[in-house]
Amino acid sequence: MKGDTLILALADLSGSMTGEPISKMNVQLTELLSELQMMQDHAEGTIYFCLEGFHEKVQSLVEPTPVCRLNGVPHLQVARREDGYFARTRLGLLLGTLGSFLIQTGREFEAEKTYILLFSDGFPTDAEQTLRNCMEEMRKYSDAFYRCRRYVIREKERRVPLNARKNFWKEFAGAEEKVFQAQRFSEMTAQLYTELTVAEEDDVFG
């Protein structure tokens, strides 16, 4: 419906998120839902929340649900493979399914705004060519993808060569200022509040 908003959170559950990164992400997702529920009181339409986990496969953790109906978010844990080793990041798999997910979700209900919030430790492990192929795949769904507001919440900066992996987050988000370090998470939620809520008009007495 007009005014409805979909918040799609993508959570990195690969082995590099072990320890502080995944603990911080759990806190941030809980804070995000709480903030969205407060925003709902001042929003024009319904705010839907959806959570997907990714590592060597993509997992649906919370289907698109009105935030007022959610009591909390699942407690996330780093994924392990059957051989006991930590799962690796497969951003190619994630982005390969993201476009079709947006198309399918758009058919189920017409959200006026869609936000993608990608939580990670800040460094894609895929090969450079894989990442290039990912973005080419996303361009097949350019209308659905590029109409979304996209943000990246990174745990920390990594020193890497100037290559496609270093620039991937900026390319995904569309602008460097939309790539937030973890300690700036509150700035991102404040920005969401400004965009999703309707300013209340002051009462005018005659």
GROMACS .gro file of N, CA and C in nm, residues 8-153:
model
  438
    8LEU      N    1   1.492  -0.460   0.472
    8LEU     CA    2   1.553  -0.590   0.450
    8LEU      C    3   1.694  -0.589   0.510
    9ALA      N    4   1.714  -0.664   0.619
    9ALA     CA    5   1.845  -0.673   0.683
    9ALA      C    6   1.914  -0.801   0.636
   10LEU      N    7   2.038  -0.788   0.593
   10LEU     CA    8   2.119  -0.900   0.546
   10LEU      C    9   2.234  -0.919   0.644
   11ALA      N   10   2.237  -1.032   0.712
   11ALA     CA   11   2.333  -1.055   0.820
   11ALA      C   12   2.440  -1.156   0.780
   12ASP      N   13   2.564  -1.114   0.786
   12ASP     CA   14   2.679  -1.200   0.757
   12ASP      C   15   2.699  -1.297   0.874
   13LEU      N   16   2.688  -1.427   0.847
   13LEU     CA   17   2.704  -1.529   0.951
   13LEU      C   18   2.827  -1.616   0.924
   14SER      N   19   2.921  -1.564   0.847
   14SER     CA   20   3.042  -1.641   0.816
   14SER      C   21   3.138  -1.641   0.934
   15GLY      N   22   3.242  -1.725   0.925
   15GLY     CA   23   3.336  -1.743   1.035
   15GLY      C   24   3.408  -1.618   1.079
   16SER      N   25   3.427  -1.523   0.987
   16SER     CA   26   3.498  -1.400   1.023
   16SER      C   27   3.419  -1.312   1.118
   17MET      N   28   3.291  -1.344   1.138
   17MET     CA   29   3.207  -1.266   1.229
   17MET      C   30   3.214  -1.319   1.373
   18THR      N   31   3.296  -1.421   1.397
   18THR     CA   32   3.307  -1.480   1.530
   18THR      C   33   3.350  -1.376   1.635
   19GLY      N   34   3.290  -1.386   1.754
   19GLY     CA   35   3.329  -1.298   1.865
   19GLY      C   36   3.255  -1.166   1.866
   20GLU      N   37   3.331  -1.058   1.880
   20GLU     CA   38   3.271  -0.925   1.893
   20GLU      C   39   3.183  -0.885   1.775
   21PRO      N   40   3.225  -0.913   1.649
   21PRO     CA   41   3.140  -0.870   1.537
   21PRO      C   42   2.997  -0.922   1.543
   22ILE      N   43   2.977  -1.052   1.568
   22ILE     CA   44   2.840  -1.103   1.569
   22ILE      C   45   2.767  -1.061   1.696
   23SER      N   46   2.839  -1.045   1.807
   23SER     CA   47   2.775  -0.994   1.929
   23SER      C   48   2.723  -0.853   1.907
   24LYS      N   49   2.805  -0.771   1.843
   24LYS     CA   50   2.763  -0.634   1.816
   24LYS      C   51   2.646  -0.632   1.718
   25MET      N   52   2.649  -0.720   1.617
   25MET     CA   53   2.540  -0.724   1.520
   25MET      C   54   2.409  -0.765   1.586
   26ASN      N   55   2.413  -0.859   1.681
   26ASN     CA   56   2.291  -0.897   1.753
   26ASN      C   57   2.232  -0.779   1.828
   27VAL      N   58   2.319  -0.700   1.891
   27VAL     CA   59   2.273  -0.581   1.962
   27VAL      C   60   2.213  -0.480   1.864
   28GLN      N   61   2.279  -0.461   1.751
   28GLN     CA   62   2.233  -0.364   1.653
   28GLN      C   63   2.098  -0.403   1.593
   29LEU      N   64   2.078  -0.531   1.565
   29LEU     CA   65   1.951  -0.575   1.507
   29LEU      C   66   1.837  -0.558   1.607
   30THR      N   67   1.865  -0.587   1.734
   30THR     CA   68   1.764  -0.564   1.838
   30THR      C   69   1.731  -0.416   1.849
   31GLU      N   70   1.836  -0.334   1.845
   31GLU     CA   71   1.816  -0.188   1.851
   31GLU      C   72   1.739  -0.141   1.728
   32LEU      N   73   1.773  -0.195   1.612
   32LEU     CA   74   1.705  -0.155   1.488
   32LEU      C   75   1.556  -0.183   1.496
   33LEU      N   76   1.518  -0.303   1.539
   33LEU     CA   77   1.376  -0.337   1.549
   33LEU      C   78   1.305  -0.245   1.648
   34SER      N   79   1.369  -0.218   1.762
   34SER     CA   80   1.310  -0.128   1.861
   34SER      C   81   1.289   0.011   1.802
   35GLU      N   82   1.388   0.060   1.728
   35GLU     CA   83   1.377   0.191   1.665
   35GLU      C   84   1.264   0.193   1.561
   36LEU      N   85   1.255   0.087   1.482
   36LEU     CA   86   1.151   0.079   1.380
   36LEU      C   87   1.012   0.076   1.442
   37GLN      N   88   1.000   0.007   1.555
   37GLN     CA   89   0.871   0.003   1.623
   37GLN      C   90   0.831   0.140   1.675
   38MET      N   91   0.928   0.218   1.720
   38MET     CA   92   0.898   0.355   1.763
   38MET      C   93   0.864   0.443   1.643
   39MET      N   94   0.933   0.420   1.531
   39MET     CA   95   0.905   0.496   1.410
   39MET      C   96   0.763   0.468   1.359
   40GLN      N   97   0.717   0.345   1.379
   40GLN     CA   98   0.586   0.307   1.327
   40GLN      C   99   0.476   0.399   1.380
   41ASP      N  100   0.490   0.447   1.501
   41ASP     CA  101   0.390   0.536   1.559
   41ASP      C  102   0.376   0.667   1.482
   42HIS      N  103   0.481   0.702   1.407
   42HIS     CA  104   0.480   0.831   1.336
   42HIS      C  105   0.494   0.812   1.186
   43ALA      N  106   0.485   0.689   1.137
   43ALA     CA  107   0.502   0.661   0.995
   43ALA      C  108   0.369   0.670   0.921
   44GLU      N  109   0.377   0.702   0.793
   44GLU     CA  110   0.256   0.715   0.712
   44GLU      C  111   0.192   0.580   0.686
   45GLY      N  112   0.274   0.479   0.656
   45GLY     CA  113   0.223   0.345   0.626
   45GLY      C  114   0.283   0.242   0.719
   46THR      N  115   0.269   0.116   0.682
   46THR     CA  116   0.321   0.006   0.763
   46THR      C  117   0.468  -0.018   0.734
   47ILE      N  118   0.547  -0.038   0.839
   47ILE     CA  119   0.689  -0.073   0.824
   47ILE      C  120   0.702  -0.224   0.840
   48TYR      N  121   0.754  -0.289   0.737
   48TYR     CA  122   0.778  -0.433   0.740
   48TYR      C  123   0.927  -0.459   0.763
   49PHE      N  124   0.956  -0.564   0.839
   49PHE     CA  125   1.095  -0.602   0.865
   49PHE      C  126   1.119  -0.742   0.814
   50CYS      N  127   1.234  -0.762   0.750
   50CYS     CA  128   1.271  -0.893   0.697
   50CYS      C  129   1.419  -0.916   0.725
   51LEU      N  130   1.455  -1.037   0.767
   51LEU     CA  131   1.595  -1.068   0.801
   51LEU      C  132   1.640  -1.192   0.726
   52GLU      N  133   1.752  -1.179   0.653
   52GLU     CA  134   1.814  -1.290   0.582
   52GLU      C  135   1.957  -1.307   0.632
   53GLY      N  136   1.997  -1.431   0.660
   53GLY     CA  137   2.135  -1.460   0.697
   53GLY      C  138   2.208  -1.517   0.577
   54PHE      N  139   2.337  -1.488   0.566
   54PHE     CA  140   2.412  -1.543   0.453
   54PHE      C  141   2.551  -1.586   0.498
   55HIS      N  142   2.597  -1.695   0.437
   55HIS     CA  143   2.734  -1.744   0.452
   55HIS      C  144   2.763  -1.824   0.327
   56GLU      N  145   2.763  -1.959   0.335
   56GLU     CA  146   2.776  -2.039   0.214
   56GLU      C  147   2.639  -2.072   0.155
   57LYS      N  148   2.536  -2.025   0.221
   57LYS     CA  149   2.400  -2.032   0.169
   57LYS      C  150   2.320  -1.917   0.229
   58VAL      N  151   2.204  -1.892   0.175
   58VAL     CA  152   2.119  -1.784   0.223
   58VAL      C  153   2.003  -1.844   0.302
   59GLN      N  154   1.978  -1.789   0.422
   59GLN     CA  155   1.874  -1.840   0.510
   59GLN      C  156   1.771  -1.731   0.538
   60SER      N  157   1.644  -1.765   0.525
   60SER     CA  158   1.537  -1.673   0.561
   60SER      C  159   1.512  -1.687   0.711
   61LEU      N  160   1.539  -1.580   0.787
   61LEU     CA  161   1.528  -1.585   0.933
   61LEU      C  162   1.401  -1.517   0.983
   62VAL      N  163   1.360  -1.410   0.917
   62VAL     CA  164   1.233  -1.343   0.948
   62VAL      C  165   1.169  -1.305   0.816
   63GLU      N  166   1.053  -1.361   0.787
   63GLU     CA  167   0.978  -1.324   0.667
   63GLU      C  168   0.928  -1.180   0.681
   64PRO      N  169   0.901  -1.111   0.571
   64PRO     CA  170   0.849  -0.973   0.581
   64PRO      C  171   0.727  -0.966   0.672
   65THR      N  172   0.742  -0.895   0.784
   65THR     CA  173   0.640  -0.890   0.889
   65THR      C  174   0.628  -0.747   0.939
   66PRO      N  175   0.504  -0.698   0.962
   66PRO     CA  176   0.491  -0.565   1.023
   66PRO      C  177   0.565  -0.559   1.155
   67VAL      N  178   0.642  -0.454   1.178
   67VAL     CA  179   0.724  -0.447   1.298
   67VAL      C  180   0.640  -0.451   1.426
   68CYS      N  181   0.516  -0.405   1.419
   68CYS     CA  182   0.431  -0.406   1.539
   68CYS      C  183   0.395  -0.548   1.581
   69ARG      N  184   0.416  -0.646   1.494
   69ARG     CA  185   0.382  -0.785   1.526
   69ARG      C  186   0.502  -0.866   1.573
   70LEU      N  187   0.618  -0.806   1.574
   70LEU     CA  188   0.740  -0.877   1.612
   70LEU      C  189   0.775  -0.851   1.758
   71ASN      N  190   0.807  -0.957   1.830
   71ASN     CA  191   0.848  -0.945   1.970
   71ASN      C  192   0.999  -0.937   1.986
   72GLY      N  193   1.071  -0.959   1.878
   72GLY     CA  194   1.216  -0.955   1.884
   72GLY      C  195   1.274  -1.015   1.757
   73VAL      N  196   1.406  -1.020   1.749
   73VAL     CA  197   1.474  -1.082   1.635
   73VAL      C  198   1.548  -1.206   1.684
   74PRO      N  199   1.571  -1.305   1.597
   74PRO     CA  200   1.644  -1.424   1.639
   74PRO      C  201   1.786  -1.390   1.685
   75HIS      N  202   1.835  -1.466   1.784
   75HIS     CA  203   1.974  -1.448   1.827
   75HIS      C  204   2.063  -1.520   1.726
   76LEU      N  205   2.148  -1.446   1.659
   76LEU     CA  206   2.227  -1.501   1.549
   76LEU      C  207   2.356  -1.564   1.599
   77GLN      N  208   2.396  -1.672   1.532
   77GLN     CA  209   2.521  -1.740   1.562
   77GLN      C  210   2.598  -1.763   1.433
   78VAL      N  211   2.729  -1.767   1.444
   78VAL     CA  212   2.813  -1.794   1.327
   78VAL      C  213   2.786  -1.937   1.279
   79ALA      N  214   2.777  -1.953   1.148
   79ALA     CA  215   2.744  -2.083   1.089
   79ALA      C  216   2.868  -2.172   1.076
   80ARG      N  217   2.845  -2.301   1.094
   80ARG     CA  218   2.949  -2.402   1.072
   80ARG      C  219   2.905  -2.499   0.963
   81ARG      N  220   3.002  -2.551   0.893
   81ARG     CA  221   2.973  -2.652   0.790
   81ARG      C  222   2.963  -2.788   0.857
   82GLU      N  223   2.924  -2.888   0.781
   82GLU     CA  224   2.910  -3.024   0.834
   82GLU      C  225   3.043  -3.080   0.883
   83ASP      N  226   3.155  -3.032   0.826
   83ASP     CA  227   3.286  -3.082   0.868
   83ASP      C  228   3.337  -3.010   0.994
   84GLY      N  229   3.253  -2.921   1.050
   84GLY     CA  230   3.289  -2.853   1.174
   84GLY      C  231   3.359  -2.720   1.156
   85TYR      N  232   3.408  -2.692   1.036
   85TYR     CA  233   3.475  -2.565   1.011
   85TYR      C  234   3.372  -2.453   0.995
   86PHE      N  235   3.416  -2.330   1.024
   86PHE     CA  236   3.327  -2.216   1.005
   86PHE      C  237   3.293  -2.199   0.857
   87ALA      N  238   3.171  -2.157   0.832
   87ALA     CA  239   3.128  -2.129   0.695
   87ALA      C  240   3.195  -2.002   0.644
   88ARG      N  241   3.218  -1.997   0.514
   88ARG     CA  242   3.280  -1.880   0.453
   88ARG      C  243   3.174  -1.788   0.392
   89THR      N  244   3.215  -1.665   0.362
   89THR     CA  245   3.124  -1.570   0.301
   89THR      C  246   3.108  -1.601   0.153
   90ARG      N  247   2.984  -1.603   0.108
   90ARG     CA  248   2.956  -1.621  -0.033
   90ARG      C  249   2.864  -1.508  -0.079
   91LEU      N  250   2.923  -1.390  -0.096
   91LEU     CA  251   2.843  -1.276  -0.139
   91LEU      C  252   2.786  -1.298  -0.278
   92GLY      N  253   2.855  -1.374  -0.359
   92GLY     CA  254   2.803  -1.404  -0.492
   92GLY      C  255   2.669  -1.474  -0.486
   93LEU      N  256   2.659  -1.570  -0.395
   93LEU     CA  257   2.533  -1.641  -0.377
   93LEU      C  258   2.425  -1.547  -0.328
   94LEU      N  259   2.460  -1.460  -0.232
   94LEU     CA  260   2.363  -1.366  -0.178
   94LEU      C  261   2.308  -1.275  -0.286
   95LEU      N  262   2.398  -1.211  -0.360
   95LEU     CA  263   2.354  -1.115  -0.461
   95LEU      C  264   2.287  -1.184  -0.578
   96GLY      N  265   2.322  -1.310  -0.599
   96GLY     CA  266   2.257  -1.385  -0.706
   96GLY      C  267   2.109  -1.409  -0.680
   97THR      N  268   2.072  -1.410  -0.553
   97THR     CA  269   1.932  -1.433  -0.516
   97THR      C  270   1.859  -1.305  -0.476
   98LEU      N  271   1.935  -1.196  -0.453
   98LEU     CA  272   1.875  -1.074  -0.400
   98LEU      C  273   1.777  -1.010  -0.499
   99GLY      N  274   1.818  -1.003  -0.626
   99GLY     CA  275   1.731  -0.941  -0.725
   99GLY      C  276   1.598  -1.011  -0.737
  100SER      N  277   1.602  -1.145  -0.750
  100SER     CA  278   1.477  -1.220  -0.763
  100SER      C  279   1.394  -1.209  -0.635
  101PHE      N  280   1.460  -1.200  -0.519
  101PHE     CA  281   1.387  -1.183  -0.393
  101PHE      C  282   1.310  -1.052  -0.393
  102LEU      N  283   1.374  -0.945  -0.438
  102LEU     CA  284   1.309  -0.815  -0.441
  102LEU      C  285   1.190  -0.815  -0.537
  103ILE      N  286   1.207  -0.882  -0.651
  103ILE     CA  287   1.097  -0.891  -0.747
  103ILE      C  288   0.980  -0.968  -0.687
  104GLN      N  289   1.009  -1.083  -0.626
  104GLN     CA  290   0.904  -1.167  -0.567
  104GLN      C  291   0.832  -1.094  -0.454
  105THR      N  292   0.910  -1.029  -0.366
  105THR     CA  293   0.852  -0.957  -0.254
  105THR      C  294   0.767  -0.840  -0.303
  106GLY      N  295   0.814  -0.774  -0.409
  106GLY     CA  296   0.739  -0.663  -0.465
  106GLY      C  297   0.604  -0.705  -0.519
  107ARG      N  298   0.595  -0.829  -0.566
  107ARG     CA  299   0.468  -0.879  -0.617
  107ARG      C  300   0.371  -0.909  -0.503
  108GLU      N  301   0.427  -0.947  -0.386
  108GLU     CA  302   0.342  -0.985  -0.274
  108GLU      C  303   0.278  -0.863  -0.209
  109PHE      N  304   0.353  -0.755  -0.197
  109PHE     CA  305   0.294  -0.630  -0.150
  109PHE      C  306   0.377  -0.514  -0.204
  110GLU      N  307   0.310  -0.408  -0.237
  110GLU     CA  308   0.375  -0.295  -0.302
  110GLU      C  309   0.424  -0.193  -0.198
  111ALA      N  310   0.548  -0.209  -0.158
  111ALA     CA  311   0.608  -0.113  -0.066
  111ALA      C  312   0.654   0.010  -0.144
  112GLU      N  313   0.624   0.125  -0.090
  112GLU     CA  314   0.665   0.249  -0.157
  112GLU      C  315   0.815   0.269  -0.145
  113LYS      N  316   0.874   0.226  -0.032
  113LYS     CA  317   1.017   0.238  -0.009
  113LYS      C  318   1.074   0.104   0.034
  114THR      N  319   1.193   0.073  -0.014
  114THR     CA  320   1.263  -0.048   0.029
  114THR      C  321   1.405  -0.010   0.069
  115TYR      N  322   1.446  -0.056   0.187
  115TYR     CA  323   1.581  -0.030   0.238
  115TYR      C  324   1.653  -0.164   0.255
  116ILE      N  325   1.777  -0.170   0.206
  116ILE     CA  326   1.861  -0.288   0.227
  116ILE      C  327   1.973  -0.247   0.322
  117LEU      N  328   1.983  -0.317   0.436
  117LEU     CA  329   2.087  -0.292   0.534
  117LEU      C  330   2.175  -0.416   0.540
  118LEU      N  331   2.298  -0.404   0.494
  118LEU     CA  332   2.388  -0.518   0.488
  118LEU      C  333   2.488  -0.510   0.603
  119PHE      N  334   2.480  -0.607   0.694
  119PHE     CA  335   2.569  -0.613   0.811
  119PHE      C  336   2.680  -0.714   0.782
  120SER      N  337   2.806  -0.670   0.796
  120SER     CA  338   2.917  -0.760   0.770
  120SER      C  339   3.039  -0.714   0.848
  121ASP      N  340   3.148  -0.790   0.837
  121ASP     CA  341   3.272  -0.750   0.904
  121ASP      C  342   3.355  -0.661   0.814
  122GLY      N  343   3.301  -0.628   0.699
  122GLY     CA  344   3.362  -0.525   0.617
  122GLY      C  345   3.457  -0.569   0.509
  123PHE      N  346   3.463  -0.699   0.477
  123PHE     CA  347   3.559  -0.741   0.376
  123PHE      C  348   3.508  -0.864   0.302
  124PRO      N  349   3.463  -0.848   0.178
  124PRO     CA  350   3.419  -0.964   0.100
  124PRO      C  351   3.535  -1.059   0.073
  125THR      N  352   3.510  -1.188   0.082
  125THR     CA  353   3.617  -1.286   0.059
  125THR      C  354   3.609  -1.346  -0.081
  126ASP      N  355   3.504  -1.313  -0.156
  126ASP     CA  356   3.493  -1.366  -0.292
  126ASP      C  357   3.604  -1.312  -0.381
  127ALA      N  358   3.636  -1.387  -0.485
  127ALA     CA  359   3.733  -1.340  -0.583
  127ALA      C  360   3.681  -1.215  -0.653
  128GLU      N  361   3.773  -1.133  -0.702
  128GLU     CA  362   3.733  -1.008  -0.767
  128GLU      C  363   3.638  -1.032  -0.883
  129GLN      N  364   3.667  -1.132  -0.965
  129GLN     CA  365   3.581  -1.159  -1.081
  129GLN      C  366   3.442  -1.202  -1.036
  130THR      N  367   3.434  -1.275  -0.925
  130THR     CA  368   3.304  -1.315  -0.873
  130THR      C  369   3.222  -1.193  -0.835
  131LEU      N  370   3.285  -1.095  -0.769
  131LEU     CA  371   3.215  -0.974  -0.730
  131LEU      C  372   3.169  -0.895  -0.851
  132ARG      N  373   3.254  -0.889  -0.954
  132ARG     CA  374   3.214  -0.819  -1.076
  132ARG      C  375   3.092  -0.888  -1.139
  133ASN      N  376   3.096  -1.021  -1.139
  133ASN     CA  377   2.984  -1.096  -1.195
  133ASN      C  378   2.856  -1.072  -1.113
  134CYS      N  379   2.874  -1.057  -0.981
  134CYS     CA  380   2.759  -1.032  -0.893
  134CYS      C  381   2.689  -0.903  -0.932
  135MET      N  382   2.769  -0.797  -0.951
  135MET     CA  383   2.709  -0.670  -0.984
  135MET      C  384   2.646  -0.672  -1.122
  136GLU      N  385   2.703  -0.749  -1.213
  136GLU     CA  386   2.641  -0.765  -1.345
  136GLU      C  387   2.507  -0.836  -1.331
  137GLU      N  388   2.503  -0.936  -1.242
  137GLU     CA  389   2.377  -1.008  -1.218
  137GLU      C  390   2.272  -0.914  -1.160
  138MET      N  391   2.316  -0.827  -1.067
  138MET     CA  392   2.222  -0.734  -1.007
  138MET      C  393   2.166  -0.636  -1.109
  139ARG      N  394   2.244  -0.604  -1.212
  139ARG     CA  395   2.197  -0.509  -1.313
  139ARG      C  396   2.081  -0.565  -1.394
  140LYS      N  397   2.064  -0.698  -1.391
  140LYS     CA  398   1.948  -0.758  -1.458
  140LYS      C  399   1.819  -0.718  -1.387
  141TYR      N  400   1.835  -0.684  -1.259
  141TYR     CA  401   1.719  -0.643  -1.180
  141TYR      C  402   1.736  -0.495  -1.142
  142SER      N  403   1.790  -0.417  -1.237
  142SER     CA  404   1.828  -0.280  -1.205
  142SER      C  405   1.712  -0.198  -1.151
  143ASP      N  406   1.594  -0.217  -1.204
  143ASP     CA  407   1.481  -0.135  -1.158
  143ASP      C  408   1.450  -0.164  -1.012
  144ALA      N  409   1.444  -0.294  -0.976
  144ALA     CA  410   1.411  -0.332  -0.838
  144ALA      C  411   1.525  -0.296  -0.743
  145PHE      N  412   1.650  -0.317  -0.787
  145PHE     CA  413   1.764  -0.298  -0.698
  145PHE      C  414   1.797  -0.150  -0.678
  146TYR      N  415   1.806  -0.076  -0.785
  146TYR     CA  416   1.854   0.061  -0.775
  146TYR      C  417   1.749   0.158  -0.722
  147ARG      N  418   1.623   0.116  -0.715
  147ARG     CA  419   1.523   0.198  -0.649
  147ARG      C  420   1.532   0.184  -0.497
  148CYS      N  421   1.602   0.081  -0.449
  148CYS     CA  422   1.617   0.060  -0.305
  148CYS      C  423   1.720   0.158  -0.248
  149ARG      N  424   1.697   0.200  -0.127
  149ARG     CA  425   1.801   0.271  -0.053
  149ARG      C  426   1.888   0.166   0.014
  150ARG      N  427   2.018   0.175  -0.004
  150ARG     CA  428   2.107   0.069   0.039
  150ARG      C  429   2.214   0.123   0.133
  151TYR      N  430   2.237   0.050   0.242
  151TYR     CA  431   2.338   0.089   0.340
  151TYR      C  432   2.422  -0.034   0.376
  152VAL      N  433   2.546  -0.010   0.411
  152VAL     CA  434   2.635  -0.116   0.458
  152VAL      C  435   2.683  -0.079   0.597
  153ILE      N  436   2.671  -0.170   0.693
  153ILE     CA  437   2.718  -0.148   0.830
  153ILE      C  438   2.836  -0.243   0.852
   0.00000   0.00000   0.00000
